[in-house]
Coordinates of C-alpha atoms and ligand atoms in Angstrom, one line a residue:
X18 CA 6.8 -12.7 -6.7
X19 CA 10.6 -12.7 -6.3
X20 CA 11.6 -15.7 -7.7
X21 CA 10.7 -19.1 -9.0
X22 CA 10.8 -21.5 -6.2
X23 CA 11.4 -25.1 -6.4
X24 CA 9.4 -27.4 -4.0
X25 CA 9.2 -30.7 -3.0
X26 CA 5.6 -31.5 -2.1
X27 CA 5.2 -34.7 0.6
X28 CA 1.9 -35.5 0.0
X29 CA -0.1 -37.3 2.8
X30 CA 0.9 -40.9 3.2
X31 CA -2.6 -42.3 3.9
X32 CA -3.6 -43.0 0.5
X33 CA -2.3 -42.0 -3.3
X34 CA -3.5 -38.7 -4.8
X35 CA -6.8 -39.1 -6.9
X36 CA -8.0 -42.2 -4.6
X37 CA -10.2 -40.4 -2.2
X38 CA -8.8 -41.8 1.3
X39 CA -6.8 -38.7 2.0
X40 CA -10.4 -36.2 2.1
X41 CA -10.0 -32.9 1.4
X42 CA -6.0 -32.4 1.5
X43 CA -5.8 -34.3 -1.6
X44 CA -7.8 -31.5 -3.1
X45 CA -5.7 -28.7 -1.6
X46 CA -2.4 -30.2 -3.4
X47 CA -4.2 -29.9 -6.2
X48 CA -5.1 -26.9 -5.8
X49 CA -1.9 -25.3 -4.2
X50 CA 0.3 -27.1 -7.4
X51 CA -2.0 -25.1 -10.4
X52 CA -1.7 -22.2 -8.5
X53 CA 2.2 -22.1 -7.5
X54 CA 2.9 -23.5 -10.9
X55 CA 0.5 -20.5 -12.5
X56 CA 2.8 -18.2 -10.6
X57 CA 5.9 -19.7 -11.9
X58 CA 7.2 -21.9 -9.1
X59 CA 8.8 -25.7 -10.3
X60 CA 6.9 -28.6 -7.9
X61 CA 7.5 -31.7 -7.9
X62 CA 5.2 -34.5 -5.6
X63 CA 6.4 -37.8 -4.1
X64 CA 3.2 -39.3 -3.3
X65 CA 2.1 -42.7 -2.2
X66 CA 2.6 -45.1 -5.4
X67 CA -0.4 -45.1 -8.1
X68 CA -1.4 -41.4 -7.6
X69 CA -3.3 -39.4 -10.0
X70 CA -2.9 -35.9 -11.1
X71 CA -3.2 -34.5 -14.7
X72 CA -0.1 -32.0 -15.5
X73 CA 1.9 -32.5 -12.3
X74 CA 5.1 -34.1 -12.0
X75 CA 5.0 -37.3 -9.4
X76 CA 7.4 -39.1 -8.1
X77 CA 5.3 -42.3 -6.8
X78 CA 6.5 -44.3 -3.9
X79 CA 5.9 -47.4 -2.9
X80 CA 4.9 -49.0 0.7
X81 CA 2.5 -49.8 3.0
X82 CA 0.1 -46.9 3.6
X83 CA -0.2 -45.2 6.8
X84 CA -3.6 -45.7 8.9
X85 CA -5.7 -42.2 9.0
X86 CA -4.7 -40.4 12.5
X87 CA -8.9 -39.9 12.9
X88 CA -9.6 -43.8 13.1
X89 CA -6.8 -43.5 16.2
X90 CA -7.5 -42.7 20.0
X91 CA -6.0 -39.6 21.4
X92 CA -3.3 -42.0 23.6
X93 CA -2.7 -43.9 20.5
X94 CA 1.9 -43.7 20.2
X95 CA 2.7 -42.8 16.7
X96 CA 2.4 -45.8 13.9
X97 CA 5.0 -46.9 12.2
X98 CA 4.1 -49.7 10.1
X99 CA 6.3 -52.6 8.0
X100 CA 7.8 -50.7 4.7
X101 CA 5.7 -47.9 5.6
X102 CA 5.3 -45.0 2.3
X103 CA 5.5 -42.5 4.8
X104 CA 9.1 -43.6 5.8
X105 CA 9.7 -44.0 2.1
X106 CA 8.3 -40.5 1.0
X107 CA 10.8 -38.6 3.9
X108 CA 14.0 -41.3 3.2
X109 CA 13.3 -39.7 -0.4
X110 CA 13.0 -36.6 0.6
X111 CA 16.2 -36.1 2.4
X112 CA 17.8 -37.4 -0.8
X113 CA 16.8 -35.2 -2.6
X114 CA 16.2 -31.9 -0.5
X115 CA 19.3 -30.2 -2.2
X116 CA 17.5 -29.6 -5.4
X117 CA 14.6 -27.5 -3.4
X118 CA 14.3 -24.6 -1.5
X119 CA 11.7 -25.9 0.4
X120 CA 9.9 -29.2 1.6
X121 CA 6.2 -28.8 2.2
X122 CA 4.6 -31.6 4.8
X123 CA 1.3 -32.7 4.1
X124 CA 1.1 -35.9 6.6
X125 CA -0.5 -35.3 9.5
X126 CA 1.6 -37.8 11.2
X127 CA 4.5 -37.7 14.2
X128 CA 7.5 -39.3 11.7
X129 CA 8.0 -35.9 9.6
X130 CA 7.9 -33.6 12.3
X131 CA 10.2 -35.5 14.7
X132 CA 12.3 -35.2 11.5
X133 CA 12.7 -31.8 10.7
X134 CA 15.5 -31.2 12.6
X135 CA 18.3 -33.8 10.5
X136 CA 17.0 -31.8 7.3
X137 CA 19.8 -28.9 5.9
X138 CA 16.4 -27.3 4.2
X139 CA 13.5 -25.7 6.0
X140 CA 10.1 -27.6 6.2
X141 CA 6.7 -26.5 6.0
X142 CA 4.3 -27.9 7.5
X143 CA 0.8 -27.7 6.5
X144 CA -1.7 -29.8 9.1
X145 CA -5.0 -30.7 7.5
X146 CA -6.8 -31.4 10.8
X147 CA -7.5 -30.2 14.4
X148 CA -5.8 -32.1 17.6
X149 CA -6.3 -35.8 17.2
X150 CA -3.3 -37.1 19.3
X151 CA -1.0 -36.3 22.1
X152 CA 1.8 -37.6 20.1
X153 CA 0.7 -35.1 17.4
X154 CA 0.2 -32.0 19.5
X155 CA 3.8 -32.8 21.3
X156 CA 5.6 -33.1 17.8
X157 CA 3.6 -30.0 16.6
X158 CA 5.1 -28.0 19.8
X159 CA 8.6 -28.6 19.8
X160 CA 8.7 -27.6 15.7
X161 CA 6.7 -24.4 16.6
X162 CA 9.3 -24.2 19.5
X163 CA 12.2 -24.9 17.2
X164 CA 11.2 -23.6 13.9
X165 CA 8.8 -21.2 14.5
X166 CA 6.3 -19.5 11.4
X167 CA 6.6 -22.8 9.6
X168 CA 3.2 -24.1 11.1
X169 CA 0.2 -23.7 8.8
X170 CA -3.4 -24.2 8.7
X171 CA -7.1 -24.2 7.3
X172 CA -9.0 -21.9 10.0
X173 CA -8.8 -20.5 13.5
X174 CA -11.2 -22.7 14.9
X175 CA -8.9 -25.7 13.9
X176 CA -5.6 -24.3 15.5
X177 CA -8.0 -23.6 18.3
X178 CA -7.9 -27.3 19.2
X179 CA -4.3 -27.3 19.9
X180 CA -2.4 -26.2 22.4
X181 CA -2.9 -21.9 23.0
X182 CA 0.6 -21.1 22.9
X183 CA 1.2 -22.5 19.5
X184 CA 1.8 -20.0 16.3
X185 CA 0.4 -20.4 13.2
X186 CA -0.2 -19.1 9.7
X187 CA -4.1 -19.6 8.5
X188 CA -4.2 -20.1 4.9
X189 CA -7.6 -21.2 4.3
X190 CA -9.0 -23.1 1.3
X191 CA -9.9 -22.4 -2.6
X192 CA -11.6 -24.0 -5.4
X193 CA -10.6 -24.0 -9.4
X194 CA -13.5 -21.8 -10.6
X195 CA -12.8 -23.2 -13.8
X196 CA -13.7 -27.1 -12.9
X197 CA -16.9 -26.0 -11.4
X198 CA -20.7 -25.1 -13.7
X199 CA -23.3 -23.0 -11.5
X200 CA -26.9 -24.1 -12.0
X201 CA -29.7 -21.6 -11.0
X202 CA -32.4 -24.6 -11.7
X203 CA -31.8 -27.5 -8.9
X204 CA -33.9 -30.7 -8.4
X205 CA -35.8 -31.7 -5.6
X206 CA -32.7 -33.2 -4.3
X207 CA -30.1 -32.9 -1.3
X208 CA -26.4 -34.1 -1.6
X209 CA -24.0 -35.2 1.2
X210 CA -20.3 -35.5 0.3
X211 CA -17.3 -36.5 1.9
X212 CA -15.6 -39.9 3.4
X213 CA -18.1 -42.3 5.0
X214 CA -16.8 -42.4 8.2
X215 CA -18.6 -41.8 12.4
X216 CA -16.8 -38.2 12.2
X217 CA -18.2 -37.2 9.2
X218 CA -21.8 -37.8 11.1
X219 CA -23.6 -39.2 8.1
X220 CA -26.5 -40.9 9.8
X221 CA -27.7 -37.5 10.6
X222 CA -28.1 -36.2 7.0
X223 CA -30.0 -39.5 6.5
X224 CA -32.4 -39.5 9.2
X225 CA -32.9 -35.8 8.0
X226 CA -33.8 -37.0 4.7
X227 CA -36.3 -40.0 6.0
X228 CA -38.3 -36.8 7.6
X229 CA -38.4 -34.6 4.9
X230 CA -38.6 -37.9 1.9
X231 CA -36.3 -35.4 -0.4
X232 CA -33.9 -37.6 -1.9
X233 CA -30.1 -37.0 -0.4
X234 CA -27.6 -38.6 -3.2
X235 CA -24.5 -39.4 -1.3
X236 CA -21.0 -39.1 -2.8
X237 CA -17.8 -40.7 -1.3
X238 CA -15.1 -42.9 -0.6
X239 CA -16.9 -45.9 1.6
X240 CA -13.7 -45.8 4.5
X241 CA -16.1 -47.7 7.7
X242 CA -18.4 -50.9 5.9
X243 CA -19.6 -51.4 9.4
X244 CA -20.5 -47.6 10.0
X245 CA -22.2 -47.5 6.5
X246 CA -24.8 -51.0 6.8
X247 CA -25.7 -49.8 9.9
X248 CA -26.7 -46.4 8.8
X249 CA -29.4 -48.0 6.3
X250 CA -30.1 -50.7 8.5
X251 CA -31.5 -47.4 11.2
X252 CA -33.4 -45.6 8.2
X253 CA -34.6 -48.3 6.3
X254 CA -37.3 -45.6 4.5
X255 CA -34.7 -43.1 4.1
X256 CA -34.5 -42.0 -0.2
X257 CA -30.9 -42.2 -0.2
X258 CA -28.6 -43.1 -3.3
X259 CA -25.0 -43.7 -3.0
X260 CA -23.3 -43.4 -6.2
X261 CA -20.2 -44.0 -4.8
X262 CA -16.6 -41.6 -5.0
X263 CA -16.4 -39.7 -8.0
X264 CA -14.2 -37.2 -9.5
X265 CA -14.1 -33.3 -9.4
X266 CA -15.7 -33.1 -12.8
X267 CA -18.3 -35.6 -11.9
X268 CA -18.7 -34.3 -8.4
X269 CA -20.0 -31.0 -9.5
X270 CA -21.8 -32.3 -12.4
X271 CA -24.3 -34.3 -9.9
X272 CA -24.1 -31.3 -6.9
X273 CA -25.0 -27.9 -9.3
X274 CA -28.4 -29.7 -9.4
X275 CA -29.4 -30.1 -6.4
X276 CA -31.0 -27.8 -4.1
X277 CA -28.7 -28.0 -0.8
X278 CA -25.4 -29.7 0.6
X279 CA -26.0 -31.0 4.1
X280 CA -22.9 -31.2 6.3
X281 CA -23.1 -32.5 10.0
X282 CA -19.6 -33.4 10.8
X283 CA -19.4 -34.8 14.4
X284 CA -15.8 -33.3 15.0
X285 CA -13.9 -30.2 14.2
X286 CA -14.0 -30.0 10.7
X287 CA -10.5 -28.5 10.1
X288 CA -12.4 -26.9 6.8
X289 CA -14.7 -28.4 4.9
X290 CA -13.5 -28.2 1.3
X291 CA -16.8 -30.1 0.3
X292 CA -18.8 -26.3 1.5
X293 CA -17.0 -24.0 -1.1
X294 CA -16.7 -26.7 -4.2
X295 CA -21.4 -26.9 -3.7
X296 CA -21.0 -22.6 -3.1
X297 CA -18.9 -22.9 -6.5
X298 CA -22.0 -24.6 -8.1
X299 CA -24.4 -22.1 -6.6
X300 CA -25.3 -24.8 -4.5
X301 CA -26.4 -23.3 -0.3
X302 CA -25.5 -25.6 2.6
X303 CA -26.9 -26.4 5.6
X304 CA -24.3 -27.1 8.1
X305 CA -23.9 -27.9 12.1
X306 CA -22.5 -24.6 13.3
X307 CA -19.1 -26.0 14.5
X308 CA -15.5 -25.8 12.5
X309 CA -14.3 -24.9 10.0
X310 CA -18.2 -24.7 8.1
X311 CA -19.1 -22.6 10.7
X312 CA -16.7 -20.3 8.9
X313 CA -16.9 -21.0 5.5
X314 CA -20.9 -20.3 5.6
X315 CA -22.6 -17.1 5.5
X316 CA -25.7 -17.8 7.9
X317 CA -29.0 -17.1 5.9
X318 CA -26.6 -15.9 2.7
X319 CA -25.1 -18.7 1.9
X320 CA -27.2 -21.4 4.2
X321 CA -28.3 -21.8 7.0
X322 CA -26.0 -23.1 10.2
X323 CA -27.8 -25.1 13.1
X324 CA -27.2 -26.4 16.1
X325 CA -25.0 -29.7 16.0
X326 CA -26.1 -33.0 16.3
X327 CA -29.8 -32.0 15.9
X328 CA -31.5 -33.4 13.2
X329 CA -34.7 -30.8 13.6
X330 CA -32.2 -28.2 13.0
X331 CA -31.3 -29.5 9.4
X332 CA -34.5 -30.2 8.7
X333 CA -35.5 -26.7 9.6
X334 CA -32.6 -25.6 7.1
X335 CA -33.8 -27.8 4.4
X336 CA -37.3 -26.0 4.5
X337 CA -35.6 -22.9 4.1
X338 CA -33.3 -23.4 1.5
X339 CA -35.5 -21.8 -1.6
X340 CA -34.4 -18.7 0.3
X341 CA -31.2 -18.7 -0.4
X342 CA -29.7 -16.6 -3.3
X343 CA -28.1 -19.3 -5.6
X344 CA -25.9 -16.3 -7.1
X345 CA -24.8 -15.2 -4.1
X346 CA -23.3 -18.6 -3.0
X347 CA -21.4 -18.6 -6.7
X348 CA -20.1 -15.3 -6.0
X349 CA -18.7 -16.2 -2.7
X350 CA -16.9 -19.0 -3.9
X351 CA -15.5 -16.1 -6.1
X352 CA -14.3 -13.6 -4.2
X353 CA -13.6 -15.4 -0.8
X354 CA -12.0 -18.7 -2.1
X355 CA -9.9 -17.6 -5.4
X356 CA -7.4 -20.1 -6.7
X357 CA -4.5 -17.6 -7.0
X358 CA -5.2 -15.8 -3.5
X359 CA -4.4 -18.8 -2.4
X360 CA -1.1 -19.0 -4.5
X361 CA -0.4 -15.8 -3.2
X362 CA -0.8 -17.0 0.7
X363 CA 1.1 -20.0 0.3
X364 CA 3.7 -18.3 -1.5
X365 CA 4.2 -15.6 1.1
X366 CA 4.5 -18.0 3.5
X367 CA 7.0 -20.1 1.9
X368 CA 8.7 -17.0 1.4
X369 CA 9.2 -15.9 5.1
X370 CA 10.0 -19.5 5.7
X371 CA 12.7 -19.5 3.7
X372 CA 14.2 -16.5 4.4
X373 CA 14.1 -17.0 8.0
X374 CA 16.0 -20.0 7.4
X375 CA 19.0 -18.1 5.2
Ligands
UDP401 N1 -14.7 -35.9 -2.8 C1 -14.5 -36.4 -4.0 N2 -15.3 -37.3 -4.6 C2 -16.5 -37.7 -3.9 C3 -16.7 -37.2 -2.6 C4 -15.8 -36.3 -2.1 O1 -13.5 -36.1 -4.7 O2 -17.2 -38.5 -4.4 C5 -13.7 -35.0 -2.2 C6 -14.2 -33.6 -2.1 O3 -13.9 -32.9 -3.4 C7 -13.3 -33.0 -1.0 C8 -12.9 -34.2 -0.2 O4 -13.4 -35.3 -0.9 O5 -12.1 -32.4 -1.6 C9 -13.5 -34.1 1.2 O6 -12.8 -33.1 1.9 P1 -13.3 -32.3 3.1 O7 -12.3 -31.2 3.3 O8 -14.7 -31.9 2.9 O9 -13.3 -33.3 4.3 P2 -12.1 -34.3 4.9 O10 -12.3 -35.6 4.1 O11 -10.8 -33.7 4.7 O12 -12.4 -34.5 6.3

């Protein structure tokens, strides 16, 4: 590393750190901060008002948070609502931006993107899922046209979603070793995690768990009530258990003992942090081949990837699971998903950025 860098982190307007609503980009700040600040960069976060994050230095913001671009059509224009955080976070931002070297986006929303032009400091942007909107992918294009390297991502399949021309750095994911126990001895159990939401494709895992009767213990923040009553209303004989969202450590507690995670995400899972934090616990998955899972998961190493939207196939994946070295999964996590590779990415990145900019 060169030098210490200070960065301004604007975390994802659609809910505060800690509660859940902003899925897996909440854990990749996490992430991204222990690692940078192991590497001896100074970050600071202005995140929605009554985040939560041990050790990290907030700035908490108040206003109205921003709807999730997912529960949008792809014609929706972009939102801005009454007092909105997300104007807040950026109205901070440029404040402040002459204490930093760098601002790092975490919204995946049109307002930051449109802005980066009236900001004297370069901007990275890191977008947490595929092509949703037209509004996006327009606002996306003209910073890749104007600023150009300062696009990242999780995977290739989810740039693959936006327009061809576009060019961006892939940084992938990591979990904190540390925060995670392996297990070698699971119960007859299955685990689904993530928001409970149509994309996510829950039903699926459900009526997969109705054929086989092994249990399926969901974990995760309730975002669609409607989505959710009608799920057990379909699969009344279904042994499911929602415990409801939980934290990291309680997360892993519950998933090292069980003997699969099922994931059967009806859109292009931009990653799928949920697949390496149950490989961290030795825990296989079974997964619709599509995504970012389709990348994460080593097919009959790691789990087993079916075809999507085919319940047979995940049951067929369930039966096959005690074939599945729970070792090897742990050891994946290990080498392929290492906190400070990622520090390493993210700070050669930044690096180029800012540089370019000079
Ligand atoms: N998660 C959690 N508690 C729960 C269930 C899920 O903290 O009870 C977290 C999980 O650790 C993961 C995120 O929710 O970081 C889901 O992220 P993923 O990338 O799998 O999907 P996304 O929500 O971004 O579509």
């Amino acid at each position: 590393m060169a030098r210490c860098l200070r960065l301004l982190f604007v975390s994802t307007p659609v809910g505060p750190l800690g509660s859940g609503l902003g899925g897996g980009v909440e854990l990749t700040v996490v992430n991204l901060v222990t690692a940078l600040a192991q590497r001896g960069h100074q970050i600071e976060i202005a995140a929605p008002e009554n985040s939560e994050m041990i050790g990290a230095n907030l700035i908490q913001i108040p206003g109205t948070l921003q709807p999730t671009a997912h529960t949008q059509g792809r014609d929706t224009p972009a939102i801005m609502v009454e007092n909105a955080v997300l104007s807040n976070q950026w109205a901070y931002a440029r404040q402040v931006q002459h204490s930093y070297d760098l601002i790092v986006n975490f919204a995946y929303d049109w307002l930051p993107f449109y802005l980066t032009p009236f900001f004297d400091i370069p901007i990275a942007h890191f977008v947490s899922m595929g092509s949703l909107s037209r509004v996006m992918d327009r606002a996306v294009s003209r910073v890749n046209d104007k600023f150009p390297g300062t696009l990242g991502a999780y995977t290739q399949t989810q740039v693959d979603t936006f327009p061809a021309r576009l060019t961006w750095q892939l940084l992938s994911s990591a979990v904190d070793l540390t925060r995670y126990n392996y297990c070698d001895t699971p119960e007859a159990a299955l685990v689904w995690l993530g928001r409970i939401s149509p994309e996510k494709g829950l039903e699926d895992a459900v009526a997969a768990a109705q054929e086989t009767q092994i249990p399926l213990k969901i974990l995760g923040k309730l975002e669609n009530q409607d989505y959710w009553e009608t799920i057990q209303r379909t699969y009344p004989n279904a042994p499911i258990d929602y415990l409801g969202f939980v934290n990291t450590q309680q997360l892993q507690a519950i998933v090292r003992r069980c003997q699969g995670l099922l994931m059967t995400p009806r859109w292009v899972e931009a990653f799928g942090n949920v697949a390496i934090e149950a490989l961290a616990c030795g825990v296989p998955v079974v997964a619709y081949r599509r995504g970012g899972p389709a990348e994460i998961i080593d097919h009959g190493q790691t789990g087993w990837l079916v075809e999507p939207d085919h319940v047979a196939g995940l049951v067929e994946g369930i039966q096959k699971l005690d074939s599945i070295d729970r070792h090897h999964c742990r050891q994946q996590a290990e080498s392929k998903y290492s906190l400070s590779a990622l520090g390493i990415r993210f700070e050669q990145w930044f690096d180029t950025i800012i540089r370019q900019h000079q």
